Coordinates of N, CA, C and O in Angstrom, one line a residue:
M65 N 15.6 -8.8 5.7 CA 14.4 -8.0 5.2 C 14.7 -7.2 4.0 O 14.0 -7.2 3.0
Y66 N 15.8 -6.4 4.0 CA 16.1 -5.6 2.8 C 16.9 -6.4 1.8 O 17.7 -7.3 2.2
K67 N 16.6 -6.1 0.5 CA 17.4 -6.8 -0.5 C 17.7 -5.8 -1.6 O 17.1 -4.7 -1.6
N68 N 18.6 -6.1 -2.5 CA 18.9 -5.3 -3.7 C 19.5 -3.9 -3.3 O 19.4 -3.0 -4.1
I69 N 20.1 -3.8 -2.1 CA 20.6 -2.6 -1.7 C 21.7 -2.9 -0.6 O 21.6 -3.8 0.2
E70 N 22.8 -2.1 -0.7 CA 23.9 -2.3 0.3 C 23.5 -1.9 1.7 O 22.7 -0.9 1.9
K71 N 24.0 -2.6 2.7 CA 23.7 -2.3 4.1 C 24.9 -1.7 4.7 O 26.0 -2.0 4.3
Q72 N 24.7 -0.9 5.7 CA 25.8 -0.3 6.5 C 26.7 0.6 5.6 O 27.9 0.6 5.8
V73 N 26.0 1.3 4.7 CA 26.7 2.1 3.7 C 25.9 3.4 3.5 O 24.7 3.3 3.3
K74 N 26.5 4.5 3.6 CA 25.8 5.8 3.3 C 25.5 5.8 1.8 O 26.4 5.6 1.0
L75 N 24.2 6.1 1.5 CA 23.9 6.2 0.1 C 22.7 7.1 -0.2 O 22.0 7.5 0.7
A76 N 22.5 7.4 -1.4 CA 21.3 8.2 -1.8 C 20.3 7.3 -2.6 O 20.7 6.7 -3.5
L77 N 19.1 7.3 -2.1 CA 18.1 6.4 -2.7 C 17.9 6.7 -4.2 O 17.7 5.8 -5.0
K78 N 18.0 8.0 -4.6 CA 17.8 8.3 -6.0 C 18.8 7.7 -6.9 O 18.6 7.5 -8.1
D79 N 20.0 7.3 -6.4 CA 21.0 6.7 -7.1 C 20.9 5.2 -7.2 O 21.7 4.6 -7.9
Q80 N 19.9 4.6 -6.6 CA 19.8 3.2 -6.5 C 18.9 2.6 -7.6 O 18.8 1.4 -7.8
V81 N 18.3 3.5 -8.5 CA 17.5 3.0 -9.6 C 17.9 3.9 -10.8 O 18.0 5.2 -10.6
E82 N 18.0 3.4 -12.0 CA 18.5 4.1 -13.2 C 17.3 4.4 -14.1 O 16.3 3.7 -14.1
Y83 N 17.4 5.4 -14.9 CA 16.4 5.7 -15.9 C 16.7 4.8 -17.1 O 17.9 4.6 -17.5
L84 N 15.7 4.4 -17.8 CA 15.8 3.7 -19.1 C 14.8 4.4 -20.0 O 13.7 4.6 -19.7
D85 N 15.3 4.7 -21.3 CA 14.4 5.4 -22.2 C 13.1 4.6 -22.5 O 13.1 3.4 -22.7
G86 N 12.0 5.3 -22.4 CA 10.7 4.8 -22.7 C 10.2 3.8 -21.7 O 9.3 3.0 -22.0
Q87 N 10.7 3.8 -20.4 CA 10.3 2.7 -19.5 C 10.1 3.3 -18.1 O 10.6 4.4 -17.7
V88 N 9.3 2.5 -17.3 CA 9.3 2.6 -15.9 C 10.1 1.5 -15.3 O 9.9 0.4 -15.7
V89 N 11.1 1.8 -14.5 CA 12.0 0.9 -13.9 C 11.6 0.8 -12.4 O 11.4 1.8 -11.7
S90 N 11.6 -0.4 -11.9 CA 11.4 -0.6 -10.4 C 12.4 -1.5 -9.8 O 13.0 -2.3 -10.5
K91 N 12.7 -1.2 -8.5 CA 13.7 -2.0 -7.8 C 13.1 -2.2 -6.4 O 12.9 -1.2 -5.6
T92 N 12.7 -3.4 -6.1 CA 12.1 -3.8 -4.8 C 13.2 -3.9 -3.7 O 14.2 -4.6 -3.9
L93 N 13.0 -3.2 -2.6 CA 13.9 -3.2 -1.5 C 13.4 -4.1 -0.3 O 14.2 -4.7 0.4
V94 N 12.0 -4.1 -0.1 CA 11.4 -4.9 0.9 C 10.1 -5.4 0.4 O 9.3 -4.6 -0.3
Q95 N 9.7 -6.7 0.6 CA 8.4 -7.2 0.2 C 8.1 -8.3 1.2 O 8.7 -9.3 1.3
N96 N 7.0 -8.0 2.0 CA 6.5 -9.0 2.9 C 5.0 -8.8 3.2 O 4.5 -7.9 2.6
E97 N 4.4 -9.5 4.1 CA 3.0 -9.4 4.3 C 2.6 -8.1 5.0 O 1.4 -7.7 5.0
L98 N 3.5 -7.3 5.6 CA 3.3 -6.1 6.3 C 3.6 -4.8 5.5 O 2.9 -3.8 5.7
V99 N 4.6 -4.9 4.7 CA 5.1 -3.7 4.0 C 5.9 -4.1 2.7 O 6.4 -5.2 2.6
S100 N 5.8 -3.2 1.7 CA 6.6 -3.3 0.6 C 7.3 -1.9 0.4 O 6.6 -0.9 0.6
M101 N 8.5 -1.9 -0.1 CA 9.2 -0.7 -0.4 C 9.9 -0.9 -1.7 O 10.7 -1.8 -1.9
T102 N 9.6 0.1 -2.6 CA 10.1 -0.1 -4.0 C 10.6 1.3 -4.5 O 9.9 2.3 -4.2
L103 N 11.7 1.3 -5.2 CA 12.1 2.5 -5.9 C 11.7 2.5 -7.3 O 11.7 1.4 -7.9
F104 N 11.3 3.6 -7.9 CA 10.9 3.7 -9.3 C 11.6 4.8 -10.0 O 11.8 5.8 -9.4
S105 N 11.9 4.6 -11.3 CA 12.2 5.7 -12.2 C 11.3 5.7 -13.3 O 10.9 4.6 -13.8
F106 N 10.8 6.9 -13.7 CA 9.9 7.0 -14.9 C 10.6 7.9 -15.9 O 11.1 9.0 -15.6
D107 N 10.6 7.4 -17.1 CA 11.0 8.3 -18.2 C 9.9 9.3 -18.5 O 8.7 9.0 -18.1
K108 N 10.2 10.4 -19.0 CA 9.2 11.4 -19.3 C 8.1 10.8 -20.2 O 8.4 10.1 -21.2
G109 N 6.8 11.0 -19.8 CA 5.7 10.5 -20.5 C 5.3 9.1 -20.2 O 4.3 8.6 -20.7
E110 N 6.0 8.4 -19.3 CA 5.7 7.0 -19.0 C 4.8 7.1 -17.8 O 4.7 8.0 -17.0
E111 N 4.0 6.0 -17.6 CA 3.0 6.0 -16.5 C 2.7 4.6 -16.0 O 3.0 3.6 -16.6
I112 N 2.1 4.6 -14.8 CA 1.5 3.4 -14.2 C 0.0 3.7 -14.3 O -0.4 4.7 -13.6
S113 N -0.8 2.9 -15.0 CA -2.2 3.2 -15.2 C -3.0 3.1 -13.9 O -2.5 2.5 -12.9
T114 N -4.2 3.5 -13.9 CA -5.1 3.5 -12.8 C -5.2 2.1 -12.2 O -5.5 1.2 -12.9
H115 N -5.0 2.0 -10.9 CA -5.2 0.8 -10.1 C -5.4 1.1 -8.7 O -5.3 2.3 -8.3
A116 N -5.8 0.1 -7.9 CA -6.0 0.3 -6.4 C -5.0 -0.6 -5.7 O -4.7 -1.6 -6.2
S117 N -4.6 -0.1 -4.5 CA -3.6 -0.9 -3.7 C -4.3 -1.6 -2.5 O -5.3 -1.0 -2.0
G118 N -3.8 -2.7 -2.1 CA -4.3 -3.4 -0.9 C -3.9 -2.8 0.4 O -4.2 -3.4 1.4
G119 N -3.1 -1.7 0.3 CA -2.7 -1.1 1.6 C -2.5 0.4 1.3 O -2.6 0.9 0.1
D120 N -2.3 1.2 2.3 CA -2.0 2.6 2.1 C -0.6 2.8 1.5 O 0.4 2.2 1.9
A121 N -0.6 3.6 0.4 CA 0.6 3.8 -0.4 C 1.2 5.2 -0.2 O 0.5 6.1 -0.5
M122 N 2.4 5.3 0.3 CA 3.1 6.5 0.5 C 4.2 6.7 -0.5 O 5.1 5.8 -0.6
V123 N 4.1 7.8 -1.3 CA 5.2 8.0 -2.3 C 5.9 9.3 -1.9 O 5.3 10.2 -1.4
T124 N 7.2 9.2 -2.1 CA 8.1 10.4 -1.9 C 8.9 10.5 -3.2 O 9.6 9.6 -3.6
V125 N 8.8 11.7 -3.8 CA 9.6 12.0 -5.0 C 11.0 12.2 -4.6 O 11.3 13.1 -3.7
L126 N 11.9 11.5 -5.2 CA 13.4 11.7 -5.0 C 14.1 12.6 -5.9 O 15.1 13.2 -5.6
E127 N 13.5 12.7 -7.1 CA 14.2 13.6 -8.2 C 13.1 13.8 -9.3 O 12.3 13.0 -9.6
G128 N 13.1 15.0 -9.8 CA 12.2 15.4 -10.9 C 10.8 15.7 -10.4 O 10.6 16.1 -9.3
K129 N 9.8 15.5 -11.3 CA 8.4 15.9 -11.0 C 7.5 14.8 -11.6 O 7.6 14.4 -12.7
G130 N 6.5 14.4 -10.8 CA 5.5 13.5 -11.2 C 4.1 13.9 -10.9 O 3.9 14.8 -10.1
R131 N 3.2 13.4 -11.7 CA 1.8 13.7 -11.5 C 1.1 12.4 -10.9 O 1.2 11.3 -11.5
F132 N 0.4 12.6 -9.9 CA -0.3 11.6 -9.2 C -1.8 11.9 -9.2 O -2.2 12.9 -8.7
T133 N -2.6 11.0 -9.7 CA -4.1 11.1 -9.7 C -4.6 10.1 -8.7 O -4.4 8.9 -8.8
V134 N -5.4 10.7 -7.7 CA -6.0 9.8 -6.7 C -7.5 10.1 -6.7 O -7.9 11.3 -6.5
A135 N -8.2 9.1 -7.1 CA -9.7 9.3 -7.4 C -9.8 10.3 -8.5 O -9.2 10.1 -9.5
D136 N -10.4 11.5 -8.2 CA -10.5 12.5 -9.2 C -9.6 13.7 -8.9 O -9.7 14.7 -9.6
E137 N -8.7 13.6 -8.0 CA -7.8 14.7 -7.6 C -6.4 14.5 -8.1 O -5.9 13.4 -8.1
V138 N -5.8 15.6 -8.7 CA -4.5 15.5 -9.3 C -3.5 16.3 -8.4 O -3.8 17.4 -7.9
F139 N -2.4 15.6 -8.1 CA -1.3 16.2 -7.3 C 0.0 16.2 -8.2 O 0.3 15.2 -8.8
Y140 N 0.7 17.3 -8.1 CA 2.1 17.4 -8.8 C 3.1 17.4 -7.7 O 3.0 18.4 -6.8
L141 N 4.0 16.5 -7.6 CA 5.0 16.4 -6.6 C 6.4 16.5 -7.2 O 6.6 16.0 -8.2
E142 N 7.2 17.2 -6.4 CA 8.6 17.4 -6.8 C 9.5 16.8 -5.7 O 9.0 16.4 -4.7
A143 N 10.8 16.8 -6.0 CA 11.7 16.2 -5.1 C 11.5 16.6 -3.6 O 11.4 17.8 -3.4
G144 N 11.4 15.7 -2.7 CA 11.3 16.0 -1.3 C 9.8 16.0 -0.9 O 9.5 16.1 0.3
E145 N 8.9 15.9 -1.8 CA 7.4 16.0 -1.4 C 6.9 14.6 -1.3 O 7.3 13.7 -2.1
T146 N 5.9 14.4 -0.5 CA 5.3 13.1 -0.2 C 3.8 13.2 -0.3 O 3.2 14.2 0.0
L147 N 3.2 12.1 -0.7 CA 1.7 11.9 -0.8 C 1.3 10.5 -0.3 O 2.0 9.6 -0.7
I148 N 0.2 10.5 0.4 CA -0.3 9.1 0.8 C -1.6 8.9 0.1 O -2.5 9.7 0.1
M149 N -1.6 7.8 -0.6 CA -2.7 7.3 -1.4 C -3.4 6.2 -0.6 O -2.8 5.2 -0.4
P150 N -4.7 6.5 -0.2 CA -5.3 5.5 0.7 C -5.6 4.2 0.0 O -5.9 4.1 -1.2
K151 N -5.6 3.1 0.9 CA -6.0 1.8 0.5 C -7.3 1.8 -0.3 O -8.3 2.4 0.1
G152 N -7.3 1.0 -1.4 CA -8.6 0.8 -2.1 C -9.0 2.0 -3.0 O -10.0 1.8 -3.7
I153 N -8.4 3.1 -3.0 CA -8.7 4.3 -3.8 C -7.9 4.2 -5.1 O -6.7 4.2 -5.1
P154 N -8.6 4.2 -6.2 CA -7.9 4.2 -7.5 C -6.9 5.3 -7.7 O -7.2 6.5 -7.3
H155 N -5.7 5.0 -8.2 CA -4.7 6.1 -8.4 C -3.9 5.7 -9.6 O -3.8 4.5 -10.0
A156 N -3.2 6.7 -10.1 CA -2.3 6.5 -11.3 C -1.1 7.4 -11.1 O -1.2 8.4 -10.4
V157 N 0.0 7.1 -11.8 CA 1.3 7.9 -11.7 C 1.8 8.2 -13.1 O 1.8 7.3 -14.0
Y158 N 2.2 9.4 -13.4 CA 2.6 9.8 -14.7 C 3.9 10.7 -14.6 O 4.0 11.6 -13.7
G159 N 4.8 10.4 -15.5 CA 6.1 11.2 -15.5 C 5.9 12.5 -16.3 O 6.0 12.5 -17.5
E160 N 5.7 13.6 -15.6 CA 5.6 14.9 -16.2 C 7.0 15.2 -16.8 O 7.0 15.9 -17.8
E161 N 8.0 14.7 -16.2 CA 9.4 14.8 -16.7 C 10.0 13.5 -16.1 O 9.4 12.7 -15.4
K162 N 11.3 13.2 -16.5 CA 11.9 12.1 -15.8 C 11.9 12.3 -14.3 O 12.1 13.4 -13.8
F163 N 11.5 11.3 -13.6 CA 11.5 11.4 -12.1 C 11.7 10.1 -11.5 O 11.5 9.0 -12.1
K164 N 12.1 10.1 -10.2 CA 12.3 9.0 -9.4 C 11.5 9.1 -8.1 O 11.3 10.2 -7.6
M165 N 11.0 8.0 -7.6 CA 10.2 8.0 -6.4 C 10.4 6.8 -5.5 O 10.9 5.7 -6.1
Q166 N 10.2 6.9 -4.3 CA 10.2 5.8 -3.3 C 8.7 5.5 -3.0 O 7.9 6.4 -2.7
L167 N 8.3 4.2 -3.1 CA 6.9 3.8 -2.7 C 7.0 2.9 -1.5 O 7.7 1.9 -1.5
V168 N 6.2 3.2 -0.5 CA 6.1 2.4 0.7 C 4.6 2.0 0.9 O 3.8 3.0 1.0
V169 N 4.3 0.8 0.8 CA 2.9 0.3 1.0 C 2.8 -0.4 2.3 O 3.6 -1.4 2.5
S170 N 2.0 0.0 3.2 CA 1.8 -0.7 4.5 C 0.4 -1.4 4.4 O -0.6 -0.8 4.0
F171 N 0.4 -2.7 4.7 CA -0.8 -3.5 4.6 C -1.4 -3.7 6.0 O -0.8 -3.7 7.0

């Protein structure tokens, strides 16, 4: 089920995806019909534009600070904070500074 990550090893999720200048980087850990789990890094000023998901999307910031817009509401999350973005509700993600997050979507 898990891919692109070592098993049976103690690790820090924030260290499993690197920053790249001017980019959003993603690393998929799980992808199936029930759930997807992806790690992301955002360079400062980079974004994922407004879109809607086919499942409830839970983000947890691993490092730095990001801005999450869900419908017309804006949330600023820092390391250790979590937000659930409901299925079908438009949302966007913006790097207020360099930041990393874990995304889990349940379908």
